[in-house]
mmCIF file of C-alpha atoms in Angstrom:
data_model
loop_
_atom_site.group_PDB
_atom_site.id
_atom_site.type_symbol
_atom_site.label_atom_id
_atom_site.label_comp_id
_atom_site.label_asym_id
_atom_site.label_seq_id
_atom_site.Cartn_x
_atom_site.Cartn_y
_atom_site.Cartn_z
ATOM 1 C CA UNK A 3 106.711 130.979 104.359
ATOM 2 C CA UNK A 4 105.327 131.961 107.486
ATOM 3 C CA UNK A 5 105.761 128.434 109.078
ATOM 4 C CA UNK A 6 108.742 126.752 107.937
ATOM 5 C CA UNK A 7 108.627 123.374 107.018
ATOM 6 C CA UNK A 8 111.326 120.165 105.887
ATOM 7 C CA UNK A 9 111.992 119.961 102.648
ATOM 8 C CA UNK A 10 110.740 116.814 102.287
ATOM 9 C CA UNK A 11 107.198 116.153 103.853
ATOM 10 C CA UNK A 12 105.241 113.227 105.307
ATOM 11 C CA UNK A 13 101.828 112.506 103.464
ATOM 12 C CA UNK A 14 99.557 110.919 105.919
ATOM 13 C CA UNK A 15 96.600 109.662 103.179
ATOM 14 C CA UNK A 16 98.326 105.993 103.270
ATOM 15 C CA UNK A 17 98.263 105.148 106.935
ATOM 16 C CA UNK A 18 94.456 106.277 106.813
ATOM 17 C CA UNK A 19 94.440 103.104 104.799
ATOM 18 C CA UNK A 20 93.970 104.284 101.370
ATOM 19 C CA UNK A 21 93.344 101.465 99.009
ATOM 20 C CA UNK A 22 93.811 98.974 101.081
ATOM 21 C CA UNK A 23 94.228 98.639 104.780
ATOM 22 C CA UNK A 24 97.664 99.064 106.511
ATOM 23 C CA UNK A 25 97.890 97.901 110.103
ATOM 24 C CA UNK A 26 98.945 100.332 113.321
ATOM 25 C CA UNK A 27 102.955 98.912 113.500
ATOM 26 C CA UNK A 28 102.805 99.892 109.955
ATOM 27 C CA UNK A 29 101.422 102.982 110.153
ATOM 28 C CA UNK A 30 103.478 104.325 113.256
ATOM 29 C CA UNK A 31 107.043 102.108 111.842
ATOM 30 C CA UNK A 32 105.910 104.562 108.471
ATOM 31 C CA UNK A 33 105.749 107.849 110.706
ATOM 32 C CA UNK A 34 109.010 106.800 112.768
ATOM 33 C CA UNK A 35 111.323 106.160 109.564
ATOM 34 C CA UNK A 36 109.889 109.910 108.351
ATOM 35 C CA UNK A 37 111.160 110.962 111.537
ATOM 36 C CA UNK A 38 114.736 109.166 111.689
ATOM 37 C CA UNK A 39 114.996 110.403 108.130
ATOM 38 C CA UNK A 40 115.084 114.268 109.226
ATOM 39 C CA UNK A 41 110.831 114.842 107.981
ATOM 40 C CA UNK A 42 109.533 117.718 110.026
ATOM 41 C CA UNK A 43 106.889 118.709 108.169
ATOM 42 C CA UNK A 44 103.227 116.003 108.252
ATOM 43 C CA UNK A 45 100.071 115.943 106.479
ATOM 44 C CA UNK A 46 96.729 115.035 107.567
ATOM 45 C CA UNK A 47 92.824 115.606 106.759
ATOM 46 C CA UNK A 48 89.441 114.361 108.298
ATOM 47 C CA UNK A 49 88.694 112.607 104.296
ATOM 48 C CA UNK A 50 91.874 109.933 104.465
ATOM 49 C CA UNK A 51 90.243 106.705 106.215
ATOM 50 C CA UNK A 52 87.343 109.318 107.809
ATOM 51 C CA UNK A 53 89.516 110.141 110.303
ATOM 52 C CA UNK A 54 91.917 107.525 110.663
ATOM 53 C CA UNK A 55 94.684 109.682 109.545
ATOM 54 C CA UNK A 56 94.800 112.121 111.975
ATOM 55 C CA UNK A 57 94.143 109.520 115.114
ATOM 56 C CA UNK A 58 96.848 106.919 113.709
ATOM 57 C CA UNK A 59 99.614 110.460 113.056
ATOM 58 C CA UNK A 60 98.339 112.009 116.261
ATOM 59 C CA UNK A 61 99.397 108.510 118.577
ATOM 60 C CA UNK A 62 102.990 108.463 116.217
ATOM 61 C CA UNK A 63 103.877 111.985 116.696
ATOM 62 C CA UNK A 64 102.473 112.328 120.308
ATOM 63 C CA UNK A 65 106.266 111.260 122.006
ATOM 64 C CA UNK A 66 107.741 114.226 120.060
ATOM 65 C CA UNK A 67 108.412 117.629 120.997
ATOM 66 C CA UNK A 68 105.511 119.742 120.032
ATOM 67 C CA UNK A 69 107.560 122.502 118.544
ATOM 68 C CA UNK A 70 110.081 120.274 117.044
ATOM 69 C CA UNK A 71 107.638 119.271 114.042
ATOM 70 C CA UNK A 72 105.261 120.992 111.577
ATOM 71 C CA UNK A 73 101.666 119.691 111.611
ATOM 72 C CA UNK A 74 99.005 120.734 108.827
ATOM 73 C CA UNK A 75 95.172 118.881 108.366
ATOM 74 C CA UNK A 76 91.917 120.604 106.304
ATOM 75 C CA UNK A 77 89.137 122.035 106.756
ATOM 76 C CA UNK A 78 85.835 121.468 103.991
ATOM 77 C CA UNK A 79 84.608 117.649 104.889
ATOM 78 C CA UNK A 80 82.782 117.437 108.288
ATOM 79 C CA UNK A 81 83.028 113.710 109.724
ATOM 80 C CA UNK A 82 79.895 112.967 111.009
ATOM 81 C CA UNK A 83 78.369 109.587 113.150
ATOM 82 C CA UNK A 84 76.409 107.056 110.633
ATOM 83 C CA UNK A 85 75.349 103.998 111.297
ATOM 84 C CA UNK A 86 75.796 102.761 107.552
ATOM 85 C CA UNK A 87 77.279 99.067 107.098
ATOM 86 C CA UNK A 88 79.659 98.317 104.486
ATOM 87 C CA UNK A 89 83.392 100.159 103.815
ATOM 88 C CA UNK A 90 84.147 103.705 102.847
ATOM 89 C CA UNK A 91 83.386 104.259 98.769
ATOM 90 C CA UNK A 92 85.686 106.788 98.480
ATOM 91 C CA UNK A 93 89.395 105.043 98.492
ATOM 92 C CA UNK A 94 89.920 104.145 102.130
ATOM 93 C CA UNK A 95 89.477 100.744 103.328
ATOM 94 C CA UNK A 96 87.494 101.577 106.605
ATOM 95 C CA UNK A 97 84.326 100.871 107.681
ATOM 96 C CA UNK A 98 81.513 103.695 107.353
ATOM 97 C CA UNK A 99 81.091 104.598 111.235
ATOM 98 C CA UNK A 100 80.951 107.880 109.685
ATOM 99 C CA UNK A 101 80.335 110.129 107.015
ATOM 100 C CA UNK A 102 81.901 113.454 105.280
ATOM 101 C CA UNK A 103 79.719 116.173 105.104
ATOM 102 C CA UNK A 104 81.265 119.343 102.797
ATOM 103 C CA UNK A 105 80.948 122.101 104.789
ATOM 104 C CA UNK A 106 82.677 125.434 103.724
ATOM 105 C CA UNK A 107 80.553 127.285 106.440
ATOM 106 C CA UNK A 108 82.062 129.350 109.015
ATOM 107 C CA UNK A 109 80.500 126.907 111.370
ATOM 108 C CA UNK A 110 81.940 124.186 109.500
ATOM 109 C CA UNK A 111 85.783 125.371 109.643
ATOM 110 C CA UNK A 112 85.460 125.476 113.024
ATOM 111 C CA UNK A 113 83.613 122.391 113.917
ATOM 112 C CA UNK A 114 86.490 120.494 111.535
ATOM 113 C CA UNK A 115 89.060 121.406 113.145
ATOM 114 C CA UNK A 116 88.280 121.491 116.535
ATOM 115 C CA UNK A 117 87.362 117.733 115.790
ATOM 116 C CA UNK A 118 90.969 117.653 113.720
ATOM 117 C CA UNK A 119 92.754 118.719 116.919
ATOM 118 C CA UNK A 120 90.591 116.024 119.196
ATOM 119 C CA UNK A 121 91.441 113.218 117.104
ATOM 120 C CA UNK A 122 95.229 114.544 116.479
ATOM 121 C CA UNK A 123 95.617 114.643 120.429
ATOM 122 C CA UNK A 124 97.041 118.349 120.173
ATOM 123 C CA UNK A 125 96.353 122.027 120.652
ATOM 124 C CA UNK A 126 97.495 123.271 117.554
ATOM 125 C CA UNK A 127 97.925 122.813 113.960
ATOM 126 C CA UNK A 128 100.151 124.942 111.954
ATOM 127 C CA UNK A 129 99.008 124.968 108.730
ATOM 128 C CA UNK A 130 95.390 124.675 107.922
ATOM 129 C CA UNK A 131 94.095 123.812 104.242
ATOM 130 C CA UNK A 132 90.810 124.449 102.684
ATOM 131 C CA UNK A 133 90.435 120.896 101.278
ATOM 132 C CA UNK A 134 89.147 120.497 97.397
ATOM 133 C CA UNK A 135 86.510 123.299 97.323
ATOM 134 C CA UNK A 136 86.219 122.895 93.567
ATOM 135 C CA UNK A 137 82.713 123.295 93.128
ATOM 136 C CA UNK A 138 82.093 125.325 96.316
ATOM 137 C CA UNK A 139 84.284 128.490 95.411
ATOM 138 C CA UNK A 140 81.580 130.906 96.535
ATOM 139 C CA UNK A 141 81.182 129.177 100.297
ATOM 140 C CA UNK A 142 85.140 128.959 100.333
ATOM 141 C CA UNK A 143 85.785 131.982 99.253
ATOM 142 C CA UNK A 144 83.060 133.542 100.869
ATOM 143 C CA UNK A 145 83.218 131.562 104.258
ATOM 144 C CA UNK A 146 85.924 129.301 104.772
ATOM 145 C CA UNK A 147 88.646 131.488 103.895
ATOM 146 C CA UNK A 148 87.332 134.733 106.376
ATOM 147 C CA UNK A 149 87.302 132.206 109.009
ATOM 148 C CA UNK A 150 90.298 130.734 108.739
ATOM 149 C CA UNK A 151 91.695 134.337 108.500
ATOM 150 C CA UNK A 152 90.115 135.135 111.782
ATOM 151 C CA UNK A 153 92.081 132.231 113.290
ATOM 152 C CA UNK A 154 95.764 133.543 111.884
ATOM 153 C CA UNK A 155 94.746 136.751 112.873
ATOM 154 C CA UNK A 156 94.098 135.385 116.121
ATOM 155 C CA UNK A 157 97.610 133.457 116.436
ATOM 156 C CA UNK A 158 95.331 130.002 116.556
ATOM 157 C CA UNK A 159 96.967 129.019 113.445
ATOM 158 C CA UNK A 160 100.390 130.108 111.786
ATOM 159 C CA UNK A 161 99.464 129.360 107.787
ATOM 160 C CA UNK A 162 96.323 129.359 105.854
ATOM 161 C CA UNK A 163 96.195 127.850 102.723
ATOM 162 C CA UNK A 164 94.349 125.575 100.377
ATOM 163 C CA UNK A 165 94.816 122.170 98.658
ATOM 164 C CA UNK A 166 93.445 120.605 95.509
ATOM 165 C CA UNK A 167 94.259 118.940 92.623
ATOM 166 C CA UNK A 168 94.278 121.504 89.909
ATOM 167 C CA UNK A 169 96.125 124.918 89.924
ATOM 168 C CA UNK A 170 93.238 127.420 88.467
ATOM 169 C CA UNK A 171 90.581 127.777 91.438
ATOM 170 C CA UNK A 172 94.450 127.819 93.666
ATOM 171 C CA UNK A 173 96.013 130.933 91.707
ATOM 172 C CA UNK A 174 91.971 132.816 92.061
ATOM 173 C CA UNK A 175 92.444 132.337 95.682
ATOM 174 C CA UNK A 176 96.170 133.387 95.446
ATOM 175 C CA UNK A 177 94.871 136.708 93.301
ATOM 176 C CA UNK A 178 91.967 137.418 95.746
ATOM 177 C CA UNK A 179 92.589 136.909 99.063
ATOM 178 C CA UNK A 180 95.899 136.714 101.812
ATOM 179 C CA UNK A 181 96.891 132.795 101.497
ATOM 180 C CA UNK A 182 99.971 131.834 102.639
ATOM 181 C CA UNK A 183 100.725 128.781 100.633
ATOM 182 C CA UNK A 184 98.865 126.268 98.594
ATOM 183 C CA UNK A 185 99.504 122.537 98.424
ATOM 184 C CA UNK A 186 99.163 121.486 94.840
ATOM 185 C CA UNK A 187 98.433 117.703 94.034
ATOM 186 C CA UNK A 188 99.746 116.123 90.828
ATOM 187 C CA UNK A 189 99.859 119.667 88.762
ATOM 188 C CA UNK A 190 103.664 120.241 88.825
ATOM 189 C CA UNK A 191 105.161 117.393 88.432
ATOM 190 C CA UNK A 192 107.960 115.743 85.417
ATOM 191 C CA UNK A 193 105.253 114.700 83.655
ATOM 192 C CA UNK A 194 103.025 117.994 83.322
ATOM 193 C CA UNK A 195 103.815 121.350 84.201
ATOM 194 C CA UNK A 196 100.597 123.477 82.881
ATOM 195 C CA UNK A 197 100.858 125.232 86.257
ATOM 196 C CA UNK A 198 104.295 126.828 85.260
ATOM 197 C CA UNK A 199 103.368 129.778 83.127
ATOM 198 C CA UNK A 200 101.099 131.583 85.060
ATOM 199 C CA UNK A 201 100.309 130.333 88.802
ATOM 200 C CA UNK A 202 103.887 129.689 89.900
ATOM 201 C CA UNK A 203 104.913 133.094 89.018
ATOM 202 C CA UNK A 204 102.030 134.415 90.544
ATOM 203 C CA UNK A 205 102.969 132.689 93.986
ATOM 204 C CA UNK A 206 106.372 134.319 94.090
ATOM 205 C CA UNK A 207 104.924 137.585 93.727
ATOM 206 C CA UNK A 208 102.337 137.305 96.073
ATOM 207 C CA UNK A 209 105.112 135.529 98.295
ATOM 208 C CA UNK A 210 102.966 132.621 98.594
ATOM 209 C CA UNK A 211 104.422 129.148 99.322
ATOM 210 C CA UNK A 212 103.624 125.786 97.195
ATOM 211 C CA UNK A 213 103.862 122.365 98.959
ATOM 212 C CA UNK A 214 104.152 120.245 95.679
ATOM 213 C CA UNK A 215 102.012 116.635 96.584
ATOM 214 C CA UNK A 216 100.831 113.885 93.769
ATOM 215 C CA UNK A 217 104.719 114.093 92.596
ATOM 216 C CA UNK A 218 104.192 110.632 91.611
ATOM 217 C CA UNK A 219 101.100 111.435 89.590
ATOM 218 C CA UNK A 220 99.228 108.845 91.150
ATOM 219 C CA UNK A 221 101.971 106.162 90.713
ATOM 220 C CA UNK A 222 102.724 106.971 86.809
ATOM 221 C CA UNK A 223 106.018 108.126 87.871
ATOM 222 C CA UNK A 224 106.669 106.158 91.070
ATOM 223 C CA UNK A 225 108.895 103.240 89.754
ATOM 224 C CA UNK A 226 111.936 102.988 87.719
ATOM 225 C CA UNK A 227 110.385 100.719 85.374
ATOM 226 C CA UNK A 228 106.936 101.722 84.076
ATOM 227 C CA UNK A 229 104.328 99.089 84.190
ATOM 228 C CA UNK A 230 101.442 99.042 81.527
ATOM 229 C CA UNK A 231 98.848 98.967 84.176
ATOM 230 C CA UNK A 232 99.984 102.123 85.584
ATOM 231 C CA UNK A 233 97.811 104.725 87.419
ATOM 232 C CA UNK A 234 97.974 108.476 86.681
ATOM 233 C CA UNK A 235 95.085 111.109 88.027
ATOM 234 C CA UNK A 236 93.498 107.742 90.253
ATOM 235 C CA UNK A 237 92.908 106.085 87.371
ATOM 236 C CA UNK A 238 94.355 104.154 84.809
ATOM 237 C CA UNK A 239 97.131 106.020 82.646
ATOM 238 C CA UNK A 240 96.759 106.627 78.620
ATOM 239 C CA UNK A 241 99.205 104.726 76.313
ATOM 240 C CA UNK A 242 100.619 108.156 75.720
ATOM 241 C CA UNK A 243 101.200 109.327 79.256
ATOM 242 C CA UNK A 244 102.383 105.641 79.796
ATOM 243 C CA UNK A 245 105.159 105.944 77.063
ATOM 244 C CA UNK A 246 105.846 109.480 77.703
ATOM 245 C CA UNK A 247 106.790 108.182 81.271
ATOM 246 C CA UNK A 248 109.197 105.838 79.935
ATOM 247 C CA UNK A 249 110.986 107.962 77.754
ATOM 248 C CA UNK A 250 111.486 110.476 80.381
ATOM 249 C CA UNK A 251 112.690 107.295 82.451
ATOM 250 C CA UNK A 252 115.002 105.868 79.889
ATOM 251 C CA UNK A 253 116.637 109.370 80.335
ATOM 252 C CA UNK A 254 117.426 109.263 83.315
ATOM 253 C CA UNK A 255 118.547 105.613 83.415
ATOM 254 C CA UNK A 256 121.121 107.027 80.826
ATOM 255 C CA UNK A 257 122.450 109.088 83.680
ATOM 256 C CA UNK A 258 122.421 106.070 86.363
ATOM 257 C CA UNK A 259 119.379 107.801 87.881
ATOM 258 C CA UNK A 260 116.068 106.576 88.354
ATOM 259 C CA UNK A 261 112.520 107.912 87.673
ATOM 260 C CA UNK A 262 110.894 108.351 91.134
ATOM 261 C CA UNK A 263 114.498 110.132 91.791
ATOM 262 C CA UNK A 264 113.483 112.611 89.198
ATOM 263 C CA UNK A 265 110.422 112.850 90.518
ATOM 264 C CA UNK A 266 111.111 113.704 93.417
ATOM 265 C CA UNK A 267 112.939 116.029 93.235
ATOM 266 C CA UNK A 268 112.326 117.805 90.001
ATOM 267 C CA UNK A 269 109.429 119.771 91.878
ATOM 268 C CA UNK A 270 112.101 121.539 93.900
ATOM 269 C CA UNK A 271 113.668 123.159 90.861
ATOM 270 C CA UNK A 272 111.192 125.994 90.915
ATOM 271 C CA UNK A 273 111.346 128.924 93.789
ATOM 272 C CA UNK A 274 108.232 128.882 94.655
ATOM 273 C CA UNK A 275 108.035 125.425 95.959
ATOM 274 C CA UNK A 276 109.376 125.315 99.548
ATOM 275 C CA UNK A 277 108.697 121.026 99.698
ATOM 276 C CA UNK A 278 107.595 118.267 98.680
ATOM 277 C CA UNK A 279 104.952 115.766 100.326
ATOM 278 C CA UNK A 280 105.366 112.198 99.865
ATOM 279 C CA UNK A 281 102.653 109.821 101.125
ATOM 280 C CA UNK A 282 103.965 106.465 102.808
ATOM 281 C CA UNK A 283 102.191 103.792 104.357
ATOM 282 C CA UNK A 284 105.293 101.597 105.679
ATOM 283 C CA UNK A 285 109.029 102.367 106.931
ATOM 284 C CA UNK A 286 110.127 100.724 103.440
ATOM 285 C CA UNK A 287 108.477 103.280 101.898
ATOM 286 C CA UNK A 288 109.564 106.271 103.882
ATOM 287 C CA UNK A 289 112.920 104.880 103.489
ATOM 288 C CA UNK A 290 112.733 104.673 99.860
ATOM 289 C CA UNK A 291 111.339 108.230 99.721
ATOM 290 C CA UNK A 292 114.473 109.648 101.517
ATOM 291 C CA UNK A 293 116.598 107.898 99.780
ATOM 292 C CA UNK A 294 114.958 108.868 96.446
ATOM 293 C CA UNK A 295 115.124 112.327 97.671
ATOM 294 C CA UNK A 296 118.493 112.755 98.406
ATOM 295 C CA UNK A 297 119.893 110.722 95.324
ATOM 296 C CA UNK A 298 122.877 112.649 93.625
ATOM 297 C CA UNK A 299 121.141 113.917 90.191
ATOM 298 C CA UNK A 300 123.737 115.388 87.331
ATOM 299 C CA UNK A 301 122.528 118.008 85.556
ATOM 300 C CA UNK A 302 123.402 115.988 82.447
ATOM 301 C CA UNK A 303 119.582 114.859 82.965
ATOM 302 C CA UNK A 304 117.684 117.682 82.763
ATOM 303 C CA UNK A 305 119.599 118.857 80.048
ATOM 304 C CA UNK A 306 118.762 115.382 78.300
ATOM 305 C CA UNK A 307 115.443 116.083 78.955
ATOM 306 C CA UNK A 308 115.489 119.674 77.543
ATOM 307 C CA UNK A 309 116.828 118.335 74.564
ATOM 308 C CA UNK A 310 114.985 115.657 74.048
ATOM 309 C CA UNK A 311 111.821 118.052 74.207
ATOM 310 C CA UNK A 312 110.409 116.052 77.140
ATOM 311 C CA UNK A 313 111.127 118.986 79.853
ATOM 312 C CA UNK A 314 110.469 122.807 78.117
ATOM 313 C CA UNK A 315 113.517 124.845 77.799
ATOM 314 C CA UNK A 316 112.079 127.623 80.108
ATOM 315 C CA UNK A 317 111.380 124.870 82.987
ATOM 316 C CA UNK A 318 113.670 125.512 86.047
ATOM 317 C CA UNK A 319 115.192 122.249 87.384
ATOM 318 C CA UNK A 320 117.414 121.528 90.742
#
C-alpha cells in the first residue's frame, strides 16, 4: 500500500459516542492505550457523533509527531449547521447541532474534508475514503472518485479509497477506477467470508489494499461467550448466526483460545488485508483489543474449524 499503516488499527466511531455517550477522559485514555499499544494507523469520519470523532481524535493525537501516525476520515456526508432539538437518530448519542448532507459532488469532497482537517486540527490526512456511496454509485463514481484523484495526483493526499459495508459496489470500484485500498466493514470476517472468491483476489491483482473493519460483526463475535441477545449487521443476530457463533467459539475454547482472539485475527490470514480496525471507546477496551490481537493462536484451530466445516477448506488463515 501506498501509505503504510499498523497492523492493528484504531476505529474512532466509539469515542464519537456511538450508542451511548462516552466522556472526553474516556475518549482520549481510549486513543492513548491505542498508542502505548504500538496503533499507528486511526480512523475517523464527519457521520460518527456528526463530527465528534474527528474533534475528540484530533485533541488525542495533536501531542504526537505528525509523521509518526497514519490518519484516514471520509468524504460523502457534508455536516451542516441545524438548529433541530432532540439527539442524533442515526446511532450517536449527540445532540443535532447539525446535520449530514450526502454529497458525492466534486464540491462536496472538497468542502468535507477541508471541514475534516478543521475539526481534526491538521493539514493532512493520509488516507481518504468515499464513505457508503451505496445508492449514489453514479455521483461517486462519476464525481467523488475524479476528485479525490485530483488530490493524490496533487500529493494532498497519499491513499484514496472507499469504505462500506458490503464488498460488490467495492470490487466495481476496484475493476473501474485507480483505488488504492478499500476498508471493508463486517464482509470478511470468521463468521462470513462471501467476499473471498472473487473481490479479494481481485484486490491482489489490482494491488489494492483491504483494511478489514466490523471484525466483530457488530458484536456477534466480540465475546468469548455468546449471549442470546447478540447483535450482528446493527441489529439483532438470527438463532442460526447466534449458534453458528458458538460452535465456532467452542472450537476455539478447545484450543485455550477465545472467540474475539479468532476474530481478530483471522482477517489477517488473507494477503490482501494489510490490517485490521478495531473500534474502542475506553483504554479497557483498547487494551483488550491488543491483547486479543497478539494472543498466541495454534494452528490446531483453524484446522478444527476446517474440519468441522465451519471455516471452507480453501480459506487462508494466519
Amino acid at each position: 500500500m501506498k501509505v503504510p499503516v499498523s497492523r492493528l488499527g484504531f476505529g474512532a466511531a466509539p469515542i464519537g459516542n456511538l450508542y451511548r455517550e462516552v466522556s472526553d477522559a474516556e475518549a482520549f485514555g481510549a486513543v492513548e492505550a491505542a498508542w502505548q499499544t504500538g496503533v499507528r494507523y486511526f480512523d475517523t469520519a464527519p457521520h460518527y457523533g456528526l463530527g465528534l470523532s474527528e474533534r475528540r481524535l484530533g485533541v488525542a493525537l495533536s501531542g504526537r509527531p505528525r509523521d509518526g501516525y497514519v490518519l484516514s476520515t471520509k468524504v460523502g456526508r457534508v455536516l451542516e449547521p441545524f438548529d433541530g432539538t432532540g439527539m442524533d437518530d442515526e446511532g450517536f448519542a449527540v445532540p443535532r447541532h447539525f446535520r449530514r448532507i450526502r454529497d458525492y459532488s466534486a464540491d462536496g469532497v472538497l468542502r468535507s474534508l477541508e471541514s475534516s482537517l478543521e475539526r481534526l486540527g491538521t493539514d493532512r490526512v493520509e488516507i481518504v475514503y468515499i464513505h457508503d456511496p451505496d445508492e449514489h454509485w453514479d455521483a461517486a463514481f462519476g464525481e467523488a472518485y475524479p476528485a479525490l484523484e485530483s488530490l493524490r495526483s496533487q500529493g494532498v493526499v497519499g491513499a484514496i479509497g472507499v469504505g462500506m459495508n458490503q464488498w460488490e459496489m467495492p470490487e466495481r470500484f476496484v475493476r473501474e477506477t485507480d483505488i488504492d485500498v478499500v476498508m471493508l466493514a463486517g464482509r470478511y470476517t470468521l463468521l462470513e467470508q462471501h467476499s473471498l472468491p472473487t473481490f479479494l483476489p481481485l484486490c491482489l491483482e489490482r494491488g489494492v489494499s483491504v483494511v478489514a473493519c466490523g471484525v466483530f460483526n457488530s458484536g456477534l463475535l466480540s465475546k468469548p461467550v455468546v449471549p442470546a441477545d447478540a447483535r450482528y449487521n446493527y441489529e439483532e443476530a438470527p438463532p442460526e448466526l447466534v449458534a453458528r457463533a458458538r460452535a465456532i467459539a467452542e472450537v476455539c475454547g478447545r484450543h485455550g483460545v477465545t472467540l474475539p482472539e479468532a476474530a481478530i485475527q483471522f482477517a489477517l490470514g488473507h494477503p490482501a488485508v494489510v490490517s485490521v480496525v478495531i473500534g474502542a471507546r475506553t483504554a479497557e477496551q483498547m487494551t483488550a483489543n491488543s491483547a486479543y490481537f497478539s494472543a498466541s493462536i495454534p494452528a490446531g484451530v483453524w484446522e478444527e474449524l476446517k474440519s468441522a466445516g465451519l471455516l471452507g477448506a480453501e480459506v487462508p488463515t494466519p
